[in-house]
C-alpha positions as a LaTeX table, in Angstrom:
\begin{tabular}{lrrr}
\hline
Residue & $x$ (\AA) & $y$ (\AA) & $z$ (\AA) \\
\hline
Met1 & 67.06 & 115.26 & 96.00 \\
Leu2 & 67.80 & 114.59 & 99.47 \\
Leu3 & 67.24 & 111.13 & 98.89 \\
Phe4 & 69.65 & 110.95 & 95.95 \\
Lys5 & 72.47 & 112.76 & 97.95 \\
Ser6 & 71.92 & 110.03 & 100.91 \\
Asp7 & 72.41 & 107.04 & 98.63 \\
Ile8 & 75.76 & 108.30 & 97.46 \\
Asp9 & 79.02 & 107.00 & 99.40 \\
Leu10 & 81.06 & 110.05 & 98.55 \\
Pro11 & 84.25 & 108.62 & 99.79 \\
Gln12 & 83.75 & 105.47 & 97.83 \\
Phe13 & 82.75 & 107.62 & 94.59 \\
Phe14 & 85.94 & 109.74 & 95.02 \\
Tyr15 & 88.14 & 106.71 & 95.52 \\
Asn16 & 86.74 & 104.98 & 92.22 \\
Leu17 & 86.83 & 108.47 & 90.18 \\
Met18 & 90.66 & 109.00 & 91.40 \\
Leu19 & 91.41 & 105.12 & 90.55 \\
Ser20 & 89.86 & 105.57 & 87.19 \\
Leu21 & 91.93 & 108.85 & 86.61 \\
Phe22 & 95.00 & 107.12 & 87.88 \\
Tyr23 & 94.53 & 104.32 & 85.27 \\
Leu24 & 93.81 & 106.73 & 82.47 \\
Phe25 & 96.97 & 108.76 & 83.16 \\
Phe26 & 99.28 & 105.68 & 83.67 \\
Phe27 & 98.27 & 103.80 & 80.58 \\
Val28 & 97.05 & 106.45 & 78.13 \\
Phe29 & 99.23 & 109.67 & 78.74 \\
Ser30 & 102.34 & 108.06 & 80.23 \\
Asp31 & 104.17 & 108.04 & 76.69 \\
Gln32 & 106.00 & 111.20 & 76.04 \\
Gly33 & 105.95 & 110.70 & 72.54 \\
Arg34 & 101.95 & 110.91 & 72.65 \\
Leu35 & 102.32 & 114.02 & 74.89 \\
Gly36 & 104.82 & 115.77 & 72.59 \\
Ser37 & 107.09 & 117.72 & 75.20 \\
Asp38 & 109.23 & 116.94 & 78.19 \\
Leu39 & 107.28 & 119.55 & 80.17 \\
Ala40 & 103.97 & 117.88 & 79.48 \\
Cys41 & 105.52 & 114.47 & 80.51 \\
Lys42 & 106.72 & 115.77 & 83.73 \\
Val43 & 103.37 & 117.29 & 84.56 \\
Thr44 & 101.64 & 114.02 & 83.67 \\
Ala45 & 104.01 & 112.16 & 85.96 \\
Gly46 & 103.39 & 114.46 & 88.89 \\
Ile47 & 99.56 & 114.15 & 88.42 \\
Thr48 & 99.86 & 110.38 & 88.09 \\
Tyr49 & 102.02 & 110.01 & 91.34 \\
Trp50 & 99.41 & 112.53 & 93.21 \\
Leu51 & 96.57 & 110.23 & 92.02 \\
Leu52 & 98.42 & 107.13 & 93.25 \\
Leu53 & 98.85 & 108.56 & 96.85 \\
Thr54 & 95.41 & 109.94 & 96.79 \\
Cys55 & 94.01 & 106.60 & 95.96 \\
Ile56 & 95.96 & 104.88 & 98.65 \\
Leu57 & 94.96 & 107.26 & 101.34 \\
Leu58 & 91.39 & 107.27 & 100.28 \\
Ser59 & 91.52 & 103.17 & 100.53 \\
Ile60 & 93.12 & 103.69 & 103.92 \\
Phe61 & 90.13 & 105.77 & 105.15 \\
Gln62 & 87.74 & 103.42 & 103.40 \\
Ala63 & 89.19 & 100.61 & 105.62 \\
Leu64 & 88.82 & 102.89 & 108.75 \\
Arg65 & 85.21 & 103.47 & 108.03 \\
Ile66 & 84.59 & 99.78 & 108.08 \\
Leu67 & 86.56 & 99.40 & 111.24 \\
Lys68 & 84.60 & 101.68 & 113.32 \\
Ile69 & 82.31 & 98.71 & 114.12 \\
Phe70 & 85.09 & 97.06 & 115.94 \\
Val71 & 86.22 & 99.69 & 118.40 \\
Trp72 & 85.85 & 98.52 & 122.06 \\
Thr73 & 86.16 & 101.67 & 124.07 \\
Val74 & 84.46 & 105.22 & 124.15 \\
Thr75 & 87.77 & 106.69 & 123.33 \\
Leu76 & 88.64 & 104.76 & 120.35 \\
Glu77 & 85.13 & 105.11 & 119.20 \\
Arg78 & 85.65 & 108.93 & 119.31 \\
Ile79 & 88.90 & 108.70 & 117.61 \\
Ala80 & 87.18 & 106.52 & 114.86 \\
Ile81 & 84.62 & 109.05 & 114.09 \\
Phe82 & 86.99 & 112.05 & 113.89 \\
Leu83 & 89.20 & 109.88 & 111.70 \\
Thr84 & 86.39 & 109.11 & 109.29 \\
Ser85 & 84.64 & 112.43 & 109.19 \\
Pro86 & 84.31 & 113.98 & 105.69 \\
Ala87 & 86.66 & 116.90 & 106.63 \\
Thr88 & 89.46 & 114.74 & 107.93 \\
Ile89 & 89.02 & 112.27 & 104.87 \\
Tyr90 & 89.10 & 114.82 & 102.20 \\
Ile91 & 91.76 & 117.29 & 103.74 \\
Thr92 & 94.18 & 114.37 & 104.10 \\
Ser93 & 93.46 & 112.56 & 101.19 \\
Phe94 & 93.90 & 115.56 & 98.85 \\
Cys95 & 96.28 & 118.00 & 100.61 \\
Ala96 & 98.83 & 115.39 & 101.84 \\
Pro97 & 99.54 & 114.12 & 98.37 \\
Thr98 & 99.59 & 117.74 & 97.02 \\
Leu99 & 102.25 & 118.68 & 99.74 \\
Val100 & 104.42 & 115.67 & 99.04 \\
Cys101 & 104.37 & 116.26 & 95.10 \\
Ser102 & 104.87 & 119.83 & 95.66 \\
Thr103 & 107.80 & 119.37 & 97.81 \\
Leu104 & 109.42 & 116.77 & 95.63 \\
Ala105 & 109.07 & 118.79 & 92.52 \\
Val106 & 110.64 & 121.89 & 94.16 \\
Phe107 & 113.65 & 120.41 & 95.99 \\
Ile108 & 114.30 & 117.35 & 93.66 \\
Ser109 & 114.43 & 118.98 & 90.24 \\
Asp110 & 114.94 & 115.52 & 88.42 \\
Phe111 & 112.20 & 113.53 & 90.22 \\
Phe112 & 109.83 & 113.26 & 87.42 \\
Ser113 & 112.51 & 113.28 & 84.65 \\
Arg114 & 113.31 & 109.63 & 83.67 \\
Asn115 & 114.82 & 110.69 & 80.13 \\
Asp116 & 113.24 & 107.48 & 78.49 \\
Glu117 & 109.91 & 109.17 & 77.29 \\
Phe118 & 108.10 & 107.26 & 80.40 \\
Cys119 & 106.27 & 109.71 & 82.15 \\
Trp120 & 106.70 & 108.51 & 85.90 \\
Ile121 & 109.17 & 108.75 & 88.65 \\
Arg122 & 112.94 & 108.22 & 87.97 \\
Pro123 & 114.19 & 104.79 & 89.04 \\
Asp124 & 116.49 & 106.40 & 91.38 \\
Tyr125 & 114.02 & 107.25 & 93.77 \\
Val126 & 112.73 & 103.77 & 94.51 \\
Trp127 & 111.63 & 104.72 & 98.11 \\
Phe128 & 109.08 & 107.39 & 96.84 \\
Ala129 & 108.06 & 105.19 & 93.79 \\
Val130 & 107.32 & 101.97 & 95.65 \\
Val131 & 108.53 & 101.97 & 99.22 \\
Leu132 & 106.30 & 104.76 & 100.53 \\
Pro133 & 103.11 & 103.44 & 98.76 \\
Leu134 & 103.79 & 99.86 & 99.74 \\
Thr135 & 104.58 & 100.82 & 103.32 \\
Leu136 & 101.44 & 102.86 & 103.64 \\
Leu137 & 99.26 & 99.78 & 102.56 \\
Ile138 & 101.05 & 97.36 & 104.67 \\
Val139 & 100.74 & 99.26 & 107.71 \\
Asn140 & 97.22 & 99.88 & 107.14 \\
Gly141 & 96.64 & 96.01 & 106.63 \\
Val142 & 98.40 & 95.16 & 109.80 \\
Ile143 & 96.55 & 97.88 & 111.96 \\
Ser144 & 93.32 & 96.56 & 110.28 \\
Leu145 & 94.18 & 92.81 & 111.11 \\
Ile146 & 95.07 & 93.61 & 114.69 \\
Ile147 & 91.84 & 95.57 & 115.35 \\
Ile148 & 89.75 & 92.88 & 113.70 \\
Ser149 & 91.39 & 89.90 & 115.42 \\
Ile150 & 91.19 & 91.66 & 118.91 \\
Arg151 & 87.56 & 92.36 & 118.08 \\
Leu152 & 86.62 & 89.03 & 117.07 \\
Phe153 & 89.10 & 86.98 & 119.07 \\
Pro154 & 89.27 & 88.65 & 122.45 \\
Asn155 & 90.24 & 85.69 & 124.47 \\
Leu156 & 93.28 & 85.02 & 122.53 \\
Phe157 & 94.67 & 88.55 & 123.33 \\
Gly158 & 93.22 & 89.14 & 126.93 \\
Phe159 & 90.82 & 91.74 & 126.16 \\
Gln160 & 87.51 & 89.73 & 127.09 \\
Lys161 & 87.18 & 91.85 & 130.15 \\
Val162 & 87.69 & 95.35 & 128.62 \\
Leu163 & 85.54 & 95.04 & 125.32 \\
Arg164 & 82.23 & 96.63 & 125.25 \\
Thr165 & 79.26 & 95.18 & 123.66 \\
Gly166 & 77.22 & 98.16 & 123.69 \\
Ser167 & 78.96 & 100.37 & 121.20 \\
Lys168 & 76.65 & 102.72 & 119.16 \\
Ile169 & 78.50 & 101.85 & 116.18 \\
Met170 & 78.81 & 98.17 & 116.50 \\
Ala171 & 74.79 & 98.08 & 117.03 \\
Lys172 & 74.59 & 99.39 & 113.67 \\
Gly173 & 76.11 & 96.34 & 111.91 \\
Thr174 & 74.62 & 92.96 & 111.35 \\
Lys175 & 76.69 & 89.74 & 111.25 \\
Lys176 & 76.28 & 89.26 & 107.64 \\
Gln177 & 77.01 & 92.68 & 106.81 \\
Thr178 & 80.16 & 92.68 & 108.86 \\
Lys179 & 81.37 & 89.65 & 107.16 \\
Glu180 & 81.00 & 91.31 & 103.72 \\
Lys181 & 82.84 & 94.40 & 105.12 \\
Leu182 & 85.83 & 92.20 & 106.28 \\
Ile183 & 85.99 & 90.72 & 102.73 \\
Ala184 & 85.92 & 94.06 & 101.28 \\
Ile185 & 88.81 & 95.21 & 103.39 \\
Phe186 & 91.18 & 92.38 & 102.53 \\
Leu187 & 90.11 & 92.48 & 98.85 \\
Leu188 & 90.69 & 96.05 & 98.49 \\
Gln189 & 94.21 & 96.02 & 100.11 \\
Phe190 & 95.11 & 93.03 & 98.13 \\
Ile191 & 94.03 & 94.44 & 94.78 \\
Leu192 & 95.78 & 97.52 & 95.15 \\
Gly193 & 98.85 & 96.41 & 97.13 \\
Met194 & 99.87 & 93.28 & 95.08 \\
Pro195 & 101.18 & 95.08 & 91.94 \\
Trp196 & 103.51 & 97.16 & 93.89 \\
Ile197 & 104.68 & 94.00 & 95.67 \\
Phe198 & 105.62 & 92.56 & 92.32 \\
Met199 & 106.86 & 95.82 & 91.08 \\
Tyr200 & 109.29 & 95.96 & 93.88 \\
Ala201 & 110.57 & 92.65 & 93.13 \\
Thr202 & 111.40 & 93.57 & 89.57 \\
Leu203 & 113.72 & 96.15 & 90.70 \\
Phe204 & 116.39 & 93.68 & 91.65 \\
Ala205 & 116.74 & 92.03 & 88.23 \\
Pro206 & 118.00 & 93.81 & 85.07 \\
Gln207 & 116.24 & 91.28 & 82.78 \\
Val208 & 112.54 & 90.16 & 82.46 \\
Thr209 & 111.54 & 87.92 & 85.14 \\
Met210 & 108.55 & 86.26 & 86.40 \\
Trp211 & 107.76 & 89.17 & 88.63 \\
His212 & 107.69 & 91.46 & 85.49 \\
Tyr213 & 104.80 & 89.35 & 84.06 \\
Leu214 & 102.98 & 89.05 & 87.38 \\
Phe215 & 103.04 & 92.77 & 87.83 \\
Thr216 & 101.69 & 93.40 & 84.24 \\
Ile217 & 98.93 & 90.77 & 84.67 \\
Val218 & 97.74 & 91.84 & 88.22 \\
Asn219 & 97.92 & 95.44 & 87.46 \\
Ser220 & 96.19 & 95.16 & 84.21 \\
Ser221 & 93.26 & 93.17 & 85.81 \\
Gln222 & 92.58 & 95.58 & 88.48 \\
Gly223 & 89.82 & 97.50 & 86.51 \\
Ile224 & 88.32 & 94.24 & 85.69 \\
Val225 & 88.33 & 92.78 & 89.25 \\
Leu226 & 87.06 & 95.95 & 90.78 \\
Phe227 & 84.26 & 96.07 & 88.04 \\
Leu228 & 83.28 & 92.56 & 88.89 \\
Leu229 & 83.13 & 93.41 & 92.78 \\
Phe230 & 81.00 & 96.14 & 91.88 \\
Val231 & 78.45 & 94.24 & 89.84 \\
His232 & 78.63 & 91.46 & 92.68 \\
Lys233 & 77.71 & 94.16 & 95.21 \\
Gln234 & 74.89 & 95.62 & 92.86 \\
Ile235 & 73.33 & 92.14 & 92.50 \\
Gln236 & 73.41 & 91.66 & 96.14 \\
Leu237 & 71.75 & 95.01 & 96.90 \\
His238 & 69.08 & 94.25 & 94.37 \\
Arg239 & 68.48 & 90.81 & 95.81 \\
Arg240 & 68.31 & 92.34 & 99.28 \\
Gln241 & 65.74 & 95.10 & 98.26 \\
Ala242 & 63.67 & 92.33 & 96.52 \\
Asn243 & 63.67 & 90.36 & 99.70 \\
Asn244 & 62.50 & 93.24 & 101.80 \\
Thr245 & 59.88 & 94.14 & 99.21 \\
Gln246 & 58.59 & 90.64 & 99.35 \\
Thr247 & 58.58 & 90.39 & 102.99 \\
Ser248 & 56.72 & 93.88 & 103.37 \\
Ser249 & 54.09 & 92.58 & 100.87 \\
Trp250 & 53.51 & 89.43 & 102.92 \\
Arg251 & 52.66 & 91.70 & 106.05 \\
\hline
\end{tabular}
C-alpha cells in the first residue's frame, strides 16, 4: 500500500481529474435543453467555470514544481518548497476558485445567465471569461521562461557569480529529466492556453472567422493530445524500467 501511494503524483492526478470533469461539463452538460431548467444551467455554468480556474491554478503549480530545480539561492529554494507543498497547492487551487465563483454569483446576479441555452458566462463579462484565465497562463509562462533562462544562460543576464551549483533540489535532477520537464512545461501551457487565445480573437468579429475554426479544432483536440503525451510518457517509463532491469541483471 505504501508503495502504491508513493507512485501516485497527486497534483498531476487532480489536474487530470479536474480537466476531464471540465471537458465533461463543457461539452456534455452545457446545453440547457439537455438539463431542463434555467437553474440547472446556471449551476452547471458555475461548476464549469470553477473547474476551469482550478485546472489553470493546478497547471501553474505543476510548473512551479518543475521549476524548483532551477532556483539559485537558499531563499528562493525555501519559497519554492513552500509554494509547492501539498497544503499550498490544494488550498489555493480549490479555495481560490470557490471564492471567486461564489463572489461573482452573489454580487453579479446575471453572471451565469446567457439567455441563449448555453450554460456558460454571459458574453458581457469577457474579462472574467477570457482575460483572467488567459492572464494567469501568460504570467505563469513568462515567469517560467525567465527563471529557466536565467538558470540555463546565467552569463546573458549577469547571474554567473550568484548562481549556486549545490542546490539540494538541483542535485536530484538529471540532464535528460530536466529536458523532459522543460518540454512538459511548455506543452502544458501551450495546450491549455492556445484555445483561449483563439477564443479571445473571436470576440471581436460578429461572423464566423478563422479564429472560430481554430478554437474549435484546438479545443477539441486537447484531450487527444494530452492522451498521446500520457502514452508517450508511459512508454518512456517502461523503457527506462526495462533498461534498469537489464543493467541490474548484467551486474
